[in-house]
Every structure is written in C-alpha cells, then in structure tokens.
Amino acid sequence: MGINAVFEALSHPARRKVLALLKRGPMTAGELAEHFEFSKPTLSVHFNKLKEAELVVVERRGTSIIYHLNTSILEGALANLLSLKEHDE
C-alpha cells in the first residue's frame, strides 16, 4: 500500500462517504449501494479503489460481499502525512 493510493482513494467524495458509512460497522455492497444514486458498475469502481488502497477489507459470505473499514491503513496514512509535514518545517 502506498500513501499515494490512499490519498487518491480519499480524493473522491463518494469514497469518503463509503468510509464514513463503514465507521458504523461492516456493510454489504447492497447496503452501501442504498446510500448512492450511482449505477452498480460505478460503485464497483469506487469499491475497487478503496480495496486497492487497502482502506477496506472484503469478506465474502455466501453470495454477499461484506466491506469492513481498515482503520490501521487510515491511521498509517495520517501518521505518514504528519511525519512529512514535520520534515518540511
């Protein structure tokens, strides 16, 4: 996971909304989709960006896909950002 992938994933408001929803707890793709007016293929692109950045962890349960927030990646990205800022000063 690179810090650039994390910030690229965080750059889109829809992906930030997915993460905010997952703060409440794991949700299926269908439950997440209920909060958006995007097509399923468009949502799939957003979910994939979050998976590539390791911001979400995916669990397959039967035919359902469950998304979990990966807080350790968010914490690591923030720590990296703060350490970069310290070096600039």
Coordinates of C-alpha atoms in Angstrom, one line a residue:
M1 CA 0.0 0.0 0.0
G2 CA 1.4 3.4 -1.0
I3 CA 0.4 6.6 0.6
N4 CA -0.4 8.0 -2.9
A5 CA -3.0 5.2 -3.4
V6 CA -4.6 6.1 -0.1
F7 CA -4.9 9.8 -0.9
E8 CA -6.1 9.0 -4.4
A9 CA -8.8 6.8 -2.9
L10 CA -9.7 9.6 -0.4
S11 CA -9.9 12.2 -3.2
H12 CA -13.4 11.3 -4.3
P13 CA -16.4 12.3 -2.1
A14 CA -18.3 9.1 -2.8
R15 CA -15.4 7.0 -1.5
R16 CA -15.1 9.2 1.6
K17 CA -18.9 8.6 2.1
V18 CA -18.4 4.9 1.9
L19 CA -15.7 5.1 4.6
A20 CA -18.0 7.2 6.8
L21 CA -20.7 4.7 6.5
L22 CA -18.4 1.8 7.3
K23 CA -17.4 3.7 10.5
R24 CA -20.8 2.5 11.9
G25 CA -19.8 -1.1 11.2
P26 CA -19.4 -3.7 8.3
M27 CA -22.0 -3.4 5.5
T28 CA -22.8 -5.4 2.4
A29 CA -22.3 -3.9 -1.0
G30 CA -26.1 -3.8 -1.4
E31 CA -26.5 -1.9 1.9
L32 CA -23.8 0.6 0.8
A33 CA -25.4 1.0 -2.6
E34 CA -28.7 2.1 -0.9
H35 CA -26.9 5.4 0.0
F36 CA -25.9 6.3 -3.5
E37 CA -27.6 7.0 -6.8
F38 CA -24.7 5.6 -8.8
S39 CA -25.0 2.6 -11.1
K40 CA -23.6 -0.7 -9.8
P41 CA -20.6 -0.6 -12.2
T42 CA -19.8 3.0 -11.0
L43 CA -20.0 1.9 -7.4
S44 CA -17.8 -1.1 -8.2
V45 CA -15.1 1.2 -9.4
H46 CA -15.2 3.2 -6.2
F47 CA -15.2 0.0 -4.1
N48 CA -12.2 -1.3 -6.1
K49 CA -10.2 2.0 -5.5
L50 CA -10.8 1.6 -1.7
K51 CA -9.7 -2.1 -1.9
E52 CA -6.6 -1.2 -3.9
A53 CA -5.7 1.4 -1.2
E54 CA -6.4 -1.2 1.5
L55 CA -8.9 1.2 3.1
V56 CA -11.5 -1.6 3.2
V57 CA -11.3 -5.3 3.8
V58 CA -13.6 -7.5 1.9
E59 CA -15.2 -10.7 3.2
R60 CA -17.3 -13.0 1.1
R61 CA -20.2 -14.6 3.0
G62 CA -22.2 -16.9 0.6
T63 CA -23.3 -14.6 -2.2
S64 CA -22.8 -11.4 -0.1
I65 CA -19.8 -9.2 -0.1
I66 CA -19.2 -7.6 3.2
Y67 CA -17.0 -4.4 3.5
H68 CA -15.1 -3.6 6.7
L69 CA -13.2 -0.4 7.4
N70 CA -9.5 -0.9 7.7
T71 CA -8.6 1.8 10.3
S72 CA -5.0 0.8 10.5
I73 CA -4.3 2.0 7.0
L74 CA -6.0 5.3 7.7
E75 CA -4.0 5.7 10.8
G76 CA -0.8 4.9 9.0
A77 CA -1.6 7.3 6.2
L78 CA -2.2 10.1 8.7
A79 CA 1.0 9.3 10.6
N80 CA 2.9 9.4 7.3
L81 CA 1.4 12.7 6.4
L82 CA 2.2 14.2 9.7
S83 CA 5.8 13.0 9.6
L84 CA 6.2 14.5 6.1
K85 CA 4.9 17.8 7.4
E86 CA 7.5 17.7 10.3
H87 CA 10.3 17.2 7.8
D88 CA 9.1 20.3 5.8
E89 CA 9.4 22.6 8.8

